Amino acid sequence: MPHMTAATTELDRAMMRLALELAHKAAALGEVPVGAVVYNGDVVLAEAYNRREIDSDPTAHAEMIALRAAAATMGSWRLEGCSIAVTLEPCPMCAGALVNARVKRLVYGAADPKMGSVDTLHRLCTDARFNHRVEVIAGVLAEESAEVLRAFFRVRR
Amino acid sequence: MPHMTAATTELDRAMMRLALELAHKAAALGEVPVGAVVYNGDVVLAEAYNRREIDSDPTAHAEMIALRAAAATMGSWRLEGCSIAVTLEPCPMCAGALVNARVKRLVYGAADPKMGSVDTLHRLCTDARFNHRVEVIAGVLAEESAEVLRAFFRVRR
C-alpha cells in the first residue's frame, strides 16, 4: 500500500505537471524519462530530468540533480520545508538523498516495481530509525507519469 | 551479522589506508571524517572525502563524489569490475548509488548504527530484487575507521 499520510494540493499537481514536461525533455534526449521539481511554497527552487547517459554519471537521476541545484540556490544542504515532485517513485539512492537533505514532502507519480524504495521494495523515506522522515504522497498524475515511460520503452524495444 | 561473502586482500587494506588518510583530510576541514577510494585492480580511479558542509551539498558524501569522479575518468556510468573502499558503512543514498553504478565490490571499515544500510539497518547492496548486487566485505580497518570519527566528535561536543 502506498503512503497516504498527507494531502495532495493543487500546487503539488501543478508541480507534477512541470515534472512531466521535464520528463518529456529527457525522452527527447534518449534518457529514461523522469522529471523532478523542488519547491518551497509556490517558489520553484530547481527543475531537473534524468541525465545519466548524457553525463555518464551513475548518480544523475532527476531527483539528485534537483536536490543539488536547490541546495546551491539555498546555500545550504538542509532543504527543510521543501517539497519535491517526481514522476517516478524514487530508487534507494534518491530516497536516501531525500532523507539526507531533510526534505519535508515527497510527491511522486508512478510506482516503480524494479527499484522503488519509498513504498514498493523498501520504505526508506519513513524509516523511524533514521534521523529524518519525509512525508510521502504517492500516485499524483500516476497514469501520465507511467505513460511517458511506457512510450519511451515502446519505441526503443 | 555483517556480510562475509568475499575475501579481503592486501590491496583492499592498502586502499582502506588511503581512504583513512582522506578521512583525516575531511576532519581537518571540519567535515565528518569519511573517506572513499574507487579502484580497478591496483589502479586508483578516484579518491574523495565527505564535503557536505564545504559544498553545501546534501549528496556530497565521500562515496558519491568518488563514484562520480570514477565515472568521469571511465567515461561511463557503469563501474563494472570496480571496487570501492570506504571508512564507514554506506548510508541508503550511497548504498543505492553503488547498486546503480554496478560496482562489483564494497569494502568498508566501521559499521554505522544510525544510517548504515548495507548490513546494519538495511541490506541494500545485496537485495536480490534489484538488477545488480554488490559483494560486501565489512570490518576492514574498522577500529581505525571508527576512531577517526570518535576523535572528531570528541573535540566538537
PDB file of C-alpha atoms in Angstrom:
ATOM      1  CA  MET A   1       0.000   0.000   0.000  1.00  0.00           C
ATOM      2  CA  PRO A   2       1.309   3.443  -0.845  1.00  0.00           C
ATOM      3  CA  HIS A   3       1.589   6.011   1.911  1.00  0.00           C
ATOM      4  CA  MET A   4      -1.384   8.343   2.280  1.00  0.00           C
ATOM      5  CA  THR A   5      -0.196  10.432   5.183  1.00  0.00           C
ATOM      6  CA  ALA A   6      -0.580  13.910   3.747  1.00  0.00           C
ATOM      7  CA  ALA A   7      -2.909  15.776   1.428  1.00  0.00           C
ATOM      8  CA  THR A   8      -2.201  16.449  -2.233  1.00  0.00           C
ATOM      9  CA  THR A   9      -2.757  20.082  -3.125  1.00  0.00           C
ATOM     10  CA  GLU A  10      -3.457  21.790  -6.437  1.00  0.00           C
ATOM     11  CA  LEU A  11       0.088  23.198  -6.138  1.00  0.00           C
ATOM     12  CA  ASP A  12       1.500  19.657  -5.957  1.00  0.00           C
ATOM     13  CA  ARG A  13      -0.382  18.750  -9.126  1.00  0.00           C
ATOM     14  CA  ALA A  14       0.910  21.880 -10.883  1.00  0.00           C
ATOM     15  CA  MET A  15       4.480  20.961  -9.871  1.00  0.00           C
ATOM     16  CA  MET A  16       3.954  17.412 -11.127  1.00  0.00           C
ATOM     17  CA  ARG A  17       2.794  18.772 -14.480  1.00  0.00           C
ATOM     18  CA  LEU A  18       6.083  20.692 -14.655  1.00  0.00           C
ATOM     19  CA  ALA A  19       7.964  17.496 -13.709  1.00  0.00           C
ATOM     20  CA  LEU A  20       6.159  15.692 -16.547  1.00  0.00           C
ATOM     21  CA  GLU A  21       7.312  18.353 -19.027  1.00  0.00           C
ATOM     22  CA  LEU A  22      10.866  17.767 -17.811  1.00  0.00           C
ATOM     23  CA  ALA A  23      10.447  14.006 -18.269  1.00  0.00           C
ATOM     24  CA  HIS A  24       9.437  14.626 -21.890  1.00  0.00           C
ATOM     25  CA  LYS A  25      12.634  16.655 -22.399  1.00  0.00           C
ATOM     26  CA  ALA A  26      14.656  13.681 -21.112  1.00  0.00           C
ATOM     27  CA  ALA A  27      12.882  11.333 -23.538  1.00  0.00           C
ATOM     28  CA  ALA A  28      13.698  13.634 -26.452  1.00  0.00           C
ATOM     29  CA  LEU A  29      17.381  13.295 -25.500  1.00  0.00           C
ATOM     30  CA  GLY A  30      17.203   9.500 -25.290  1.00  0.00           C
ATOM     31  CA  GLU A  31      17.245   9.422 -21.486  1.00  0.00           C
ATOM     32  CA  VAL A  32      14.830   7.340 -19.416  1.00  0.00           C
ATOM     33  CA  PRO A  33      12.116   9.975 -18.908  1.00  0.00           C
ATOM     34  CA  VAL A  34      11.877  11.012 -15.274  1.00  0.00           C
ATOM     35  CA  GLY A  35      11.486  14.635 -14.163  1.00  0.00           C
ATOM     36  CA  ALA A  36      11.688  16.351 -10.762  1.00  0.00           C
ATOM     37  CA  VAL A  37      10.915  19.782  -9.298  1.00  0.00           C
ATOM     38  CA  VAL A  38      11.956  21.076  -5.845  1.00  0.00           C
ATOM     39  CA  TYR A  39       9.696  23.793  -4.429  1.00  0.00           C
ATOM     40  CA  ASN A  40       9.135  25.744  -1.255  1.00  0.00           C
ATOM     41  CA  GLY A  41       5.604  27.080  -1.083  1.00  0.00           C
ATOM     42  CA  ASP A  42       4.902  28.150  -4.663  1.00  0.00           C
ATOM     43  CA  VAL A  43       8.542  29.028  -5.389  1.00  0.00           C
ATOM     44  CA  VAL A  44      10.347  26.611  -7.714  1.00  0.00           C
ATOM     45  CA  LEU A  45      13.913  26.125  -6.444  1.00  0.00           C
ATOM     46  CA  ALA A  46      15.132  23.619  -9.024  1.00  0.00           C
ATOM     47  CA  GLU A  47      13.982  21.641 -12.073  1.00  0.00           C
ATOM     48  CA  ALA A  48      15.776  18.608 -13.472  1.00  0.00           C
ATOM     49  CA  TYR A  49      15.472  15.482 -15.562  1.00  0.00           C
ATOM     50  CA  ASN A  50      17.420  12.254 -15.695  1.00  0.00           C
ATOM     51  CA  ARG A  51      20.808  12.761 -17.403  1.00  0.00           C
ATOM     52  CA  ARG A  52      22.601   9.519 -16.643  1.00  0.00           C
ATOM     53  CA  GLU A  53      23.654   8.759 -20.220  1.00  0.00           C
ATOM     54  CA  ILE A  54      24.433  12.321 -21.317  1.00  0.00           C
ATOM     55  CA  ASP A  55      26.530  12.997 -18.237  1.00  0.00           C
ATOM     56  CA  SER A  56      27.988   9.449 -17.920  1.00  0.00           C
ATOM     57  CA  ASP A  57      27.099   9.826 -14.245  1.00  0.00           C
ATOM     58  CA  PRO A  58      25.509   6.960 -12.257  1.00  0.00           C
ATOM     59  CA  THR A  59      24.131   9.489  -9.746  1.00  0.00           C
ATOM     60  CA  ALA A  60      22.493  11.808 -12.310  1.00  0.00           C
ATOM     61  CA  HIS A  61      18.879  10.874 -11.600  1.00  0.00           C
ATOM     62  CA  ALA A  62      16.352  13.717 -11.818  1.00  0.00           C
ATOM     63  CA  GLU A  63      15.908  13.917  -8.043  1.00  0.00           C
ATOM     64  CA  MET A  64      19.640  14.085  -7.316  1.00  0.00           C
ATOM     65  CA  ILE A  65      20.269  16.871  -9.810  1.00  0.00           C
ATOM     66  CA  ALA A  66      17.261  18.805  -8.492  1.00  0.00           C
ATOM     67  CA  LEU A  67      18.334  18.396  -4.848  1.00  0.00           C
ATOM     68  CA  ARG A  68      21.870  19.575  -5.601  1.00  0.00           C
ATOM     69  CA  ALA A  69      20.614  22.575  -7.564  1.00  0.00           C
ATOM     70  CA  ALA A  70      18.092  23.503  -4.851  1.00  0.00           C
ATOM     71  CA  ALA A  71      20.800  23.294  -2.178  1.00  0.00           C
ATOM     72  CA  ALA A  72      23.055  25.515  -4.297  1.00  0.00           C
ATOM     73  CA  THR A  73      20.197  28.042  -4.604  1.00  0.00           C
ATOM     74  CA  MET A  74      19.527  27.920  -0.852  1.00  0.00           C
ATOM     75  CA  GLY A  75      23.245  27.969   0.066  1.00  0.00           C
ATOM     76  CA  SER A  76      22.628  25.053   2.436  1.00  0.00           C
ATOM     77  CA  TRP A  77      22.401  21.277   2.245  1.00  0.00           C
ATOM     78  CA  ARG A  78      19.347  21.434   4.512  1.00  0.00           C
ATOM     79  CA  LEU A  79      16.191  21.609   2.396  1.00  0.00           C
ATOM     80  CA  GLU A  80      13.885  21.787   5.410  1.00  0.00           C
ATOM     81  CA  GLY A  81      10.371  22.872   4.491  1.00  0.00           C
ATOM     82  CA  CYS A  82      10.869  21.955   0.825  1.00  0.00           C
ATOM     83  CA  SER A  83       8.790  19.585  -1.272  1.00  0.00           C
ATOM     84  CA  ILE A  84       9.863  17.575  -4.316  1.00  0.00           C
ATOM     85  CA  ALA A  85       7.594  16.348  -7.095  1.00  0.00           C
ATOM     86  CA  VAL A  86       8.998  13.461  -9.150  1.00  0.00           C
ATOM     87  CA  THR A  87       7.258  11.479 -11.860  1.00  0.00           C
ATOM     88  CA  LEU A  88       8.590   8.057 -10.725  1.00  0.00           C
ATOM     89  CA  GLU A  89       8.908   6.509  -7.273  1.00  0.00           C
ATOM     90  CA  PRO A  90      12.492   7.154  -6.105  1.00  0.00           C
ATOM     91  CA  CYS A  91      15.150   4.421  -6.113  1.00  0.00           C
ATOM     92  CA  PRO A  92      17.161   3.705  -2.914  1.00  0.00           C
ATOM     93  CA  MET A  93      19.816   6.292  -3.809  1.00  0.00           C
ATOM     94  CA  CYS A  94      17.278   9.067  -4.339  1.00  0.00           C
ATOM     95  CA  ALA A  95      15.058   8.078  -1.389  1.00  0.00           C
ATOM     96  CA  GLY A  96      18.159   8.176   0.822  1.00  0.00           C
ATOM     97  CA  ALA A  97      19.153  11.554  -0.584  1.00  0.00           C
ATOM     98  CA  LEU A  98      15.716  12.979   0.328  1.00  0.00           C
ATOM     99  CA  VAL A  99      16.275  11.842   3.922  1.00  0.00           C
ATOM    100  CA  ASN A 100      19.829  13.231   3.967  1.00  0.00           C
ATOM    101  CA  ALA A 101      18.619  16.596   2.629  1.00  0.00           C
ATOM    102  CA  ARG A 102      15.825  16.799   5.252  1.00  0.00           C
ATOM    103  CA  VAL A 103      13.188  17.281   2.535  1.00  0.00           C
ATOM    104  CA  LYS A 104       9.747  17.774   4.092  1.00  0.00           C
ATOM    105  CA  ARG A 105       7.465  16.238   1.466  1.00  0.00           C
ATOM    106  CA  LEU A 106       7.835  13.848  -1.457  1.00  0.00           C
ATOM    107  CA  VAL A 107       5.092  13.829  -4.096  1.00  0.00           C
ATOM    108  CA  TYR A 108       5.533  11.107  -6.702  1.00  0.00           C
ATOM    109  CA  GLY A 109       3.645   9.799  -9.706  1.00  0.00           C
ATOM    110  CA  ALA A 110       4.089   6.193 -10.870  1.00  0.00           C
ATOM    111  CA  ALA A 111       5.233   3.338  -8.639  1.00  0.00           C
ATOM    112  CA  ASP A 112       8.484   1.593  -9.671  1.00  0.00           C
ATOM    113  CA  PRO A 113       8.284  -2.192  -9.302  1.00  0.00           C
ATOM    114  CA  LYS A 114      12.018  -2.607 -10.082  1.00  0.00           C
ATOM    115  CA  MET A 115      13.772  -0.101  -7.824  1.00  0.00           C
ATOM    116  CA  GLY A 116      11.047   1.796  -5.925  1.00  0.00           C
ATOM    117  CA  SER A 117      12.271   2.257  -2.373  1.00  0.00           C
ATOM    118  CA  VAL A 118       9.649   4.561  -0.885  1.00  0.00           C
ATOM    119  CA  ASP A 119       6.679   2.164  -0.925  1.00  0.00           C
ATOM    120  CA  THR A 120       7.312  -0.765  -3.246  1.00  0.00           C
ATOM    121  CA  LEU A 121      10.511  -2.603  -2.223  1.00  0.00           C
ATOM    122  CA  HIS A 122      11.640  -0.557   0.806  1.00  0.00           C
ATOM    123  CA  ARG A 123      10.208   2.314   2.824  1.00  0.00           C
ATOM    124  CA  LEU A 124      13.338   4.393   3.203  1.00  0.00           C
ATOM    125  CA  CYS A 125      11.624   7.798   3.446  1.00  0.00           C
ATOM    126  CA  THR A 126       9.607   6.856   6.534  1.00  0.00           C
ATOM    127  CA  ASP A 127      12.035   4.614   8.433  1.00  0.00           C
ATOM    128  CA  ALA A 128      11.694   5.722  12.071  1.00  0.00           C
ATOM    129  CA  ARG A 129      15.299   4.665  12.808  1.00  0.00           C
ATOM    130  CA  PHE A 130      16.739   7.383  10.560  1.00  0.00           C
ATOM    131  CA  ASN A 131      17.208  10.922  11.874  1.00  0.00           C
ATOM    132  CA  HIS A 132      14.603  12.370   9.493  1.00  0.00           C
ATOM    133  CA  ARG A 133      11.365  11.221   7.881  1.00  0.00           C
ATOM    134  CA  VAL A 134       9.827  12.540   4.668  1.00  0.00           C
ATOM    135  CA  GLU A 135       6.047  12.856   4.231  1.00  0.00           C
ATOM    136  CA  VAL A 136       5.036  10.804   1.194  1.00  0.00           C
ATOM    137  CA  ILE A 137       2.209  11.464  -1.249  1.00  0.00           C
ATOM    138  CA  ALA A 138       2.012   8.741  -3.911  1.00  0.00           C
ATOM    139  CA  GLY A 139       0.119   8.412  -7.173  1.00  0.00           C
ATOM    140  CA  VAL A 140      -0.147  12.066  -8.267  1.00  0.00           C
ATOM    141  CA  LEU A 141      -0.653  12.085 -12.073  1.00  0.00           C
ATOM    142  CA  ALA A 142       0.482   8.463 -11.904  1.00  0.00           C
ATOM    143  CA  GLU A 143      -1.044   7.427 -15.217  1.00  0.00           C
ATOM    144  CA  GLU A 144       0.609  10.275 -17.159  1.00  0.00           C
ATOM    145  CA  SER A 145       3.928   9.566 -15.403  1.00  0.00           C
ATOM    146  CA  ALA A 146       3.783   5.860 -16.268  1.00  0.00           C
ATOM    147  CA  GLU A 147       2.735   6.580 -19.860  1.00  0.00           C
ATOM    148  CA  VAL A 148       5.820   8.723 -20.549  1.00  0.00           C
ATOM    149  CA  LEU A 149       7.964   5.759 -19.537  1.00  0.00           C
ATOM    150  CA  ARG A 150       5.892   3.192 -21.454  1.00  0.00           C
ATOM    151  CA  ALA A 151       6.014   5.290 -24.634  1.00  0.00           C
ATOM    152  CA  PHE A 152       9.786   5.659 -24.301  1.00  0.00           C
ATOM    153  CA  PHE A 153      10.420   1.927 -23.950  1.00  0.00           C
ATOM    154  CA  ARG A 154       7.832   1.035 -26.635  1.00  0.00           C
ATOM    155  CA  VAL A 155       9.848   2.928 -29.237  1.00  0.00           C
ATOM    156  CA  ARG A 156      13.193   1.543 -28.098  1.00  0.00           C
ATOM    157  CA  ARG A 157      12.345  -2.151 -27.854  1.00  0.00           C
TER     158      ARG A 157
ATOM    159  CA  MET B   1      25.816 -10.105  11.133  1.00  0.00           C
ATOM    160  CA  PRO B   2      27.993  -8.368   8.553  1.00  0.00           C
ATOM    161  CA  HIS B   3      28.385  -9.964   5.157  1.00  0.00           C
ATOM    162  CA  MET B   4      31.390 -12.245   4.728  1.00  0.00           C
ATOM    163  CA  THR B   5      30.903 -13.274   1.120  1.00  0.00           C
ATOM    164  CA  ALA B   6      34.252 -12.362  -0.330  1.00  0.00           C
ATOM    165  CA  ALA B   7      37.879 -12.284   0.697  1.00  0.00           C
ATOM    166  CA  THR B   8      39.729  -9.195   1.870  1.00  0.00           C
ATOM    167  CA  THR B   9      43.023  -8.776   0.070  1.00  0.00           C
ATOM    168  CA  GLU B  10      46.175  -6.881   0.962  1.00  0.00           C
ATOM    169  CA  LEU B  11      45.197  -4.492  -1.860  1.00  0.00           C
ATOM    170  CA  ASP B  12      41.855  -3.792  -0.141  1.00  0.00           C
ATOM    171  CA  ARG B  13      43.682  -2.955   3.080  1.00  0.00           C
ATOM    172  CA  ALA B  14      46.068  -0.641   1.214  1.00  0.00           C
ATOM    173  CA  MET B  15      43.094   1.144  -0.374  1.00  0.00           C
ATOM    174  CA  MET B  16      41.433   1.445   3.030  1.00  0.00           C
ATOM    175  CA  ARG B  17      44.595   3.036   4.425  1.00  0.00           C
ATOM    176  CA  LEU B  18      44.334   5.604   1.623  1.00  0.00           C
ATOM    177  CA  ALA B  19      40.623   6.123   2.454  1.00  0.00           C
ATOM    178  CA  LEU B  20      41.626   6.712   6.083  1.00  0.00           C
ATOM    179  CA  GLU B  21      44.101   9.404   5.012  1.00  0.00           C
ATOM    180  CA  LEU B  22      41.267  11.070   3.088  1.00  0.00           C
ATOM    181  CA  ALA B  23      39.015  10.888   6.161  1.00  0.00           C
ATOM    182  CA  HIS B  24      41.700  12.722   8.149  1.00  0.00           C
ATOM    183  CA  LYS B  25      41.721  15.470   5.500  1.00  0.00           C
ATOM    184  CA  ALA B  26      37.947  15.852   5.929  1.00  0.00           C
ATOM    185  CA  ALA B  27      38.346  16.162   9.702  1.00  0.00           C
ATOM    186  CA  ALA B  28      40.945  18.903   9.276  1.00  0.00           C
ATOM    187  CA  LEU B  29      38.331  20.846   7.280  1.00  0.00           C
ATOM    188  CA  GLY B  30      35.612  20.375   9.893  1.00  0.00           C
ATOM    189  CA  GLU B  31      33.750  17.737   7.889  1.00  0.00           C
ATOM    190  CA  VAL B  32      32.535  14.452   9.366  1.00  0.00           C
ATOM    191  CA  PRO B  33      35.580  12.304   8.541  1.00  0.00           C
ATOM    192  CA  VAL B  34      34.727   9.659   5.976  1.00  0.00           C
ATOM    193  CA  GLY B  35      36.983   8.801   3.036  1.00  0.00           C
ATOM    194  CA  ALA B  36      36.496   6.661  -0.078  1.00  0.00           C
ATOM    195  CA  VAL B  37      38.642   5.264  -2.894  1.00  0.00           C
ATOM    196  CA  VAL B  38      37.394   3.661  -6.145  1.00  0.00           C
ATOM    197  CA  TYR B  39      39.828   1.221  -7.728  1.00  0.00           C
ATOM    198  CA  ASN B  40      40.016  -1.302 -10.531  1.00  0.00           C
ATOM    199  CA  GLY B  41      42.701  -3.871  -9.900  1.00  0.00           C
ATOM    200  CA  ASP B  42      45.526  -1.821  -8.405  1.00  0.00           C
ATOM    201  CA  VAL B  43      44.605   1.336 -10.349  1.00  0.00           C
ATOM    202  CA  VAL B  44      43.054   4.121  -8.259  1.00  0.00           C
ATOM    203  CA  LEU B  45      40.258   5.752 -10.284  1.00  0.00           C
ATOM    204  CA  ALA B  46      39.066   8.291  -7.712  1.00  0.00           C
ATOM    205  CA  GLU B  47      39.701   9.489  -4.168  1.00  0.00           C
ATOM    206  CA  ALA B  48      37.259  11.585  -2.141  1.00  0.00           C
ATOM    207  CA  TYR B  49      36.189  12.653   1.319  1.00  0.00           C
ATOM    208  CA  ASN B  50      32.941  13.967   2.725  1.00  0.00           C
ATOM    209  CA  ARG B  51      32.363  17.600   1.682  1.00  0.00           C
ATOM    210  CA  ARG B  52      28.743  18.187   2.696  1.00  0.00           C
ATOM    211  CA  GLU B  53      29.360  21.393   4.646  1.00  0.00           C
ATOM    212  CA  ILE B  54      32.021  22.908   2.381  1.00  0.00           C
ATOM    213  CA  ASP B  55      29.948  22.294  -0.739  1.00  0.00           C
ATOM    214  CA  SER B  56      26.520  22.915   0.887  1.00  0.00           C
ATOM    215  CA  ASP B  57      25.504  19.725  -0.924  1.00  0.00           C
ATOM    216  CA  PRO B  58      23.359  17.057   0.756  1.00  0.00           C
ATOM    217  CA  THR B  59      24.676  14.452  -1.702  1.00  0.00           C
ATOM    218  CA  ALA B  60      28.391  15.206  -1.178  1.00  0.00           C
ATOM    219  CA  HIS B  61      29.271  12.077   0.795  1.00  0.00           C
ATOM    220  CA  ALA B  62      32.710  10.585   0.118  1.00  0.00           C
ATOM    221  CA  GLU B  63      31.277   7.622  -1.830  1.00  0.00           C
ATOM    222  CA  MET B  64      29.117   9.800  -4.111  1.00  0.00           C
ATOM    223  CA  ILE B  65      31.975  12.135  -5.011  1.00  0.00           C
ATOM    224  CA  ALA B  66      34.285   9.179  -5.643  1.00  0.00           C
ATOM    225  CA  LEU B  67      31.716   7.365  -7.826  1.00  0.00           C
ATOM    226  CA  ARG B  68      31.077  10.473  -9.924  1.00  0.00           C
ATOM    227  CA  ALA B  69      34.785  11.118 -10.362  1.00  0.00           C
ATOM    228  CA  ALA B  70      35.478   7.484 -11.274  1.00  0.00           C
ATOM    229  CA  ALA B  71      32.656   7.533 -13.843  1.00  0.00           C
ATOM    230  CA  ALA B  72      34.086  10.733 -15.326  1.00  0.00           C
ATOM    231  CA  THR B  73      37.506   9.045 -15.567  1.00  0.00           C
ATOM    232  CA  MET B  74      35.985   5.944 -17.182  1.00  0.00           C
ATOM    233  CA  GLY B  75      33.676   7.961 -19.450  1.00  0.00           C
ATOM    234  CA  SER B  76      30.784   5.705 -18.415  1.00  0.00           C
ATOM    235  CA  TRP B  77      28.294   5.478 -15.555  1.00  0.00           C
ATOM    236  CA  ARG B  78      28.932   1.727 -15.423  1.00  0.00           C
ATOM    237  CA  LEU B  79      31.680   0.958 -12.932  1.00  0.00           C
ATOM    238  CA  GLU B  80      31.568  -2.795 -13.580  1.00  0.00           C
ATOM    239  CA  GLY B  81      34.599  -4.587 -12.185  1.00  0.00           C
ATOM    240  CA  CYS B  82      35.421  -1.721  -9.818  1.00  0.00           C
ATOM    241  CA  SER B  83      35.810  -1.859  -6.059  1.00  0.00           C
ATOM    242  CA  ILE B  84      35.274   0.931  -3.527  1.00  0.00           C
ATOM    243  CA  ALA B  85      36.885   1.186  -0.102  1.00  0.00           C
ATOM    244  CA  VAL B  86      35.065   3.463   2.342  1.00  0.00           C
ATOM    245  CA  THR B  87      35.839   4.003   6.011  1.00  0.00           C
ATOM    246  CA  LEU B  88      32.180   3.976   7.173  1.00  0.00           C
ATOM    247  CA  GLU B  89      29.268   1.692   6.254  1.00  0.00           C
ATOM    248  CA  PRO B  90      27.329   3.478   3.477  1.00  0.00           C
ATOM    249  CA  CYS B  91      24.007   5.234   4.131  1.00  0.00           C
ATOM    250  CA  PRO B  92      20.947   4.379   1.972  1.00  0.00           C
ATOM    251  CA  MET B  93      21.829   7.040  -0.617  1.00  0.00           C
ATOM    252  CA  CYS B  94      25.376   5.755  -1.068  1.00  0.00           C
ATOM    253  CA  ALA B  95      24.423   2.063  -0.902  1.00  0.00           C
ATOM    254  CA  GLY B  96      21.836   2.735  -3.626  1.00  0.00           C
ATOM    255  CA  ALA B  97      24.401   4.610  -5.703  1.00  0.00           C
ATOM    256  CA  LEU B  98      26.769   1.601  -5.560  1.00  0.00           C
ATOM    257  CA  VAL B  99      23.964  -0.580  -6.955  1.00  0.00           C
ATOM    258  CA  ASN B 100      23.094   1.995  -9.641  1.00  0.00           C
ATOM    259  CA  ALA B 101      26.746   2.257 -10.686  1.00  0.00           C
ATOM    260  CA  ARG B 102      27.102  -1.554 -10.921  1.00  0.00           C
ATOM    261  CA  VAL B 103      30.090  -1.507  -8.561  1.00  0.00           C
ATOM    262  CA  LYS B 104      31.484  -5.019  -8.113  1.00  0.00           C
ATOM    263  CA  ARG B 105      32.816  -4.890  -4.552  1.00  0.00           C
ATOM    264  CA  LEU B 106      32.317  -2.723  -1.483  1.00  0.00           C
ATOM    265  CA  VAL B 107      34.965  -2.831   1.232  1.00  0.00           C
ATOM    266  CA  TYR B 108      34.036  -0.847   4.323  1.00  0.00           C
ATOM    267  CA  GLY B 109      35.504  -0.146   7.740  1.00  0.00           C
ATOM    268  CA  ALA B 110      33.253   0.767  10.682  1.00  0.00           C
ATOM    269  CA  ALA B 111      29.559  -0.134  10.942  1.00  0.00           C
ATOM    270  CA  ASP B 112      27.133   2.815  11.186  1.00  0.00           C
ATOM    271  CA  PRO B 113      24.342   2.202  13.726  1.00  0.00           C
ATOM    272  CA  LYS B 114      22.498   5.387  12.670  1.00  0.00           C
ATOM    273  CA  MET B 115      22.303   5.195   8.873  1.00  0.00           C
ATOM    274  CA  GLY B 116      24.175   2.040   7.821  1.00  0.00           C
ATOM    275  CA  SER B 117      22.186   0.446   5.017  1.00  0.00           C
ATOM    276  CA  VAL B 118      24.483  -2.338   3.840  1.00  0.00           C
ATOM    277  CA  ASP B 119      24.328  -4.557   6.940  1.00  0.00           C
ATOM    278  CA  THR B 120      23.029  -2.651   9.940  1.00  0.00           C
ATOM    279  CA  LEU B 121      19.563  -1.185   9.162  1.00  0.00           C
ATOM    280  CA  HIS B 122      19.002  -2.381   5.582  1.00  0.00           C
ATOM    281  CA  ARG B 123      20.829  -4.672   3.143  1.00  0.00           C
ATOM    282  CA  LEU B 124      20.518  -2.588   0.017  1.00  0.00           C
ATOM    283  CA  CYS B 125      23.721  -3.782  -1.679  1.00  0.00           C
ATOM    284  CA  THR B 126      22.629  -7.427  -1.708  1.00  0.00           C
ATOM    285  CA  ASP B 127      18.869  -7.146  -2.310  1.00  0.00           C
ATOM    286  CA  ALA B 128      18.117  -9.881  -4.872  1.00  0.00           C
ATOM    287  CA  ARG B 129      15.147  -7.878  -6.236  1.00  0.00           C
ATOM    288  CA  PHE B 130      17.410  -5.131  -7.602  1.00  0.00           C
ATOM    289  CA  ASN B 131      19.068  -5.519 -11.012  1.00  0.00           C
ATOM    290  CA  HIS B 132      22.580  -5.643  -9.520  1.00  0.00           C
ATOM    291  CA  ARG B 133      24.196  -6.884  -6.336  1.00  0.00           C
ATOM    292  CA  VAL B 134      27.442  -5.664  -4.794  1.00  0.00           C
ATOM    293  CA  GLU B 135      29.850  -8.017  -2.988  1.00  0.00           C
ATOM    294  CA  VAL B 136      30.335  -6.724   0.546  1.00  0.00           C
ATOM    295  CA  ILE B 137      33.414  -7.009   2.733  1.00  0.00           C
ATOM    296  CA  ALA B 138      32.844  -5.438   6.157  1.00  0.00           C
ATOM    297  CA  GLY B 139      35.137  -4.519   9.023  1.00  0.00           C
ATOM    298  CA  VAL B 140      38.400  -3.761   7.185  1.00  0.00           C
ATOM    299  CA  LEU B 141      40.479  -1.462   9.446  1.00  0.00           C
ATOM    300  CA  ALA B 142      37.217  -0.972  11.352  1.00  0.00           C
ATOM    301  CA  GLU B 143      38.842   0.210  14.566  1.00  0.00           C
ATOM    302  CA  GLU B 144      40.935   2.900  12.845  1.00  0.00           C
ATOM    303  CA  SER B 145      37.890   3.999  10.827  1.00  0.00           C
ATOM    304  CA  ALA B 146      35.725   4.301  13.943  1.00  0.00           C
ATOM    305  CA  GLU B 147      38.469   6.096  15.863  1.00  0.00           C
ATOM    306  CA  VAL B 148      38.745   8.908  13.273  1.00  0.00           C
ATOM    307  CA  LEU B 149      35.026   9.562  13.786  1.00  0.00           C
ATOM    308  CA  ARG B 150      35.183   9.291  17.598  1.00  0.00           C
ATOM    309  CA  ALA B 151      38.116  11.706  17.777  1.00  0.00           C
ATOM    310  CA  PHE B 152      36.262  14.187  15.550  1.00  0.00           C
ATOM    311  CA  PHE B 153      33.101  14.193  17.669  1.00  0.00           C
ATOM    312  CA  ARG B 154      35.079  14.192  20.961  1.00  0.00           C
ATOM    313  CA  VAL B 155      36.594  17.560  20.089  1.00  0.00           C
ATOM    314  CA  ARG B 156      33.339  19.068  18.849  1.00  0.00           C
ATOM    315  CA  ARG B 157      30.988  18.123  21.703  1.00  0.00           C
TER     316      ARG B 157
END
